[in-house]
Amino acid sequence: MISDDYLKYPRRRYGMDHDRYEWSMLHAREKIAWPNGARIALWVTAALQWFPLDQQGKPFKPLGSLQTAYPDLRHYTLRDYGNRVGVYRIMKALDKHGIKAGVPVNAAVAARYPSLVKECVARGWELIGHGLDMDHLHYEGMEGEQALIAKSLGTLRGFGKVRGWLSPAKSESHKTLDLLAAEGIDYVCDWVNDDMPYAMRAGGKTIHAMPHSADVDDATILIGMHHDEDELRDQLIDQFDLLYEESATQGGRIMSVPLHSWVIGHPYRIGTLETVLSHIMRHKGVWPATGAEILDAWQGGRVKGS
Amino acid sequence: MKRDPGLYDYLPYDKRPKIEWPGGARLAFWVAPNIEFYELEPPKNPTRISWPRPAPDVPGYSYRDYGNRAGFWRMMEAMERCGVRGSVSLNVAVCDHHPEVIKACVERGWEFYSHGTYNTRYTFNMSEEQERALIQDSIDTIKKHTGQRLDGWLAPALSYTENTLDLVAEMGLTYVCDLFHDDQPGPVKVKKGRLTSIPYSLEMNDAISFTVNWVSPRHYGDIIRRQFDRLYAEGAESGTVMCIPLHPYLIGQPYRMKAFEEALAYIAGHDKVWLATGREIAKHFNESYYDAFAKASLPVGEAP
């Protein structure tokens, strides 16, 4: 039996069914002008993650989690491979083109491998808060979220400035954005409803959603969908080509390339990234930038009257 | 529970009255964009959860929202460039939430049929009275916002009761997209009214292709062409139907658009294709072939 209330719709109204952000159509907005007339802001991120051996999986296990009975040394080490080896291949691939990555870092990685995080900072990469580890998700009803955020950001801020945040598995509670804004976070990477930044309400402050794609992410395509490396290459190239074409008439666009050092960093896969970056960087008007740089330019770069 | 839905008789593919589409077309082609609204926090349903994660399911919700904010507009322009109108499978609450999307469809002469109120409200376990109210909401909302009469039904999130098809027929609808047993239209056995099943498709559906079968975007373009080539060839003997059901949040992603548009242009570039809408196909079939198909059908035996 279904209650008659099931056919009542108290939030059936103009716009969204919540108050977090406003309804807005991508094509109808002001055009964005990137610095130096660039058409595409290229935003590469390379996540550094740690999947602890005593995984609890609350309230769910994210992509990449451990799978066997305890102790799952197999998956634990295969993920940690990214921090020891994979990320250094990504650095080389990006260095060829002078690209600085955004680097979402689990605080546990920063504490365990401080030399790695220092190396990222030294290259001008932007640190992005990425929670404590891949087994401490943010979710409604959890305890101590404020302390968890403070601990994660506190650890990472010991290495440099942090303005952005990617929740582990993009999982949030109803309070996550408010707590992040209170901690001085300017942008989050969890919401996948847009190709450009937009403003969200966060407990009396404003926080921005940055278009950190979940679709052309190496883990989604290679691990989640079981596509091969050539299919990943095609999808990234097709994504870029369409955005580039669109930027001719609709203003600046953002090409997000979300990577995981434990996925793309393998010897047989890194060449795919190199091929894609060569394709992108051959084009005129590509501006490789970090999330904070893109957000600042977006805020200052709206073209009047467009 | 019934063991057999009892919705159709048996009519072998090679022994049917010949279908001729308008203008001597071999194949009736239609595109059905599902324009949907998924609620962030829908009420709990006893038989189906709306989101795999606890509320708020940020990636799940925001991914669907992408369709209306960004994906729809890209998809619409690609269809326009190919000269293809949409038959919108509409969660009717979109009329209230995003009237701009509805207006853009109306301006392009697209058809609207119903896909329920929200894609997060399921029909399972509804009483007959509740389901009537759901259908009436669709009839009224589509009339009010688009001026169109409601002719077609695709159950919200493909959720049903045993009464669903009887009720939509009784309330005056003429076609349904919920049955996947055929590549041609066919009569549906309902208590009152005249209801035709129009081939929709799960195989060509972007949601099934991308999220269930994990098809890559370029391969999606390939399978659309293969499906079309075969149905077009078979249509020389008797008219066939091909549908591409879409979801703007999926097909409207930048990396999926080009391969899809090329496949769409390939189909639209054939001369013996009737670029139709669901209502137009149903009307033509109902007027010219419904009775002949019903008469030629063989009764279904009882399963032992």
Coordinates of C-alpha atoms in Angstrom, one line a residue, chain A residues 11-17 23, chain B residues 37 39 92-100 118:
Chain A
R11 CA 8.5 21.1 -3.7
R12 CA 6.9 21.1 -7.1
R13 CA 7.7 24.7 -8.0
Y14 CA 9.8 26.8 -10.3
G15 CA 13.5 26.0 -10.1
M16 CA 15.1 23.4 -7.9
D17 CA 13.6 21.2 -5.2
W23 CA 18.4 26.8 -11.5
Chain B
F37 CA 13.4 15.5 -12.7
E39 CA 14.1 14.7 -6.5
V92 CA 5.5 16.4 -16.0
A93 CA 6.8 18.2 -12.9
V94 CA 9.5 19.6 -15.2
C95 CA 6.7 21.9 -16.5
D96 CA 6.8 23.5 -13.1
H97 CA 10.5 23.3 -12.3
H98 CA 12.0 24.2 -15.7
P99 CA 9.4 25.8 -18.0
E100 CA 12.3 27.1 -20.2
Y118 CA 8.9 12.6 -11.2

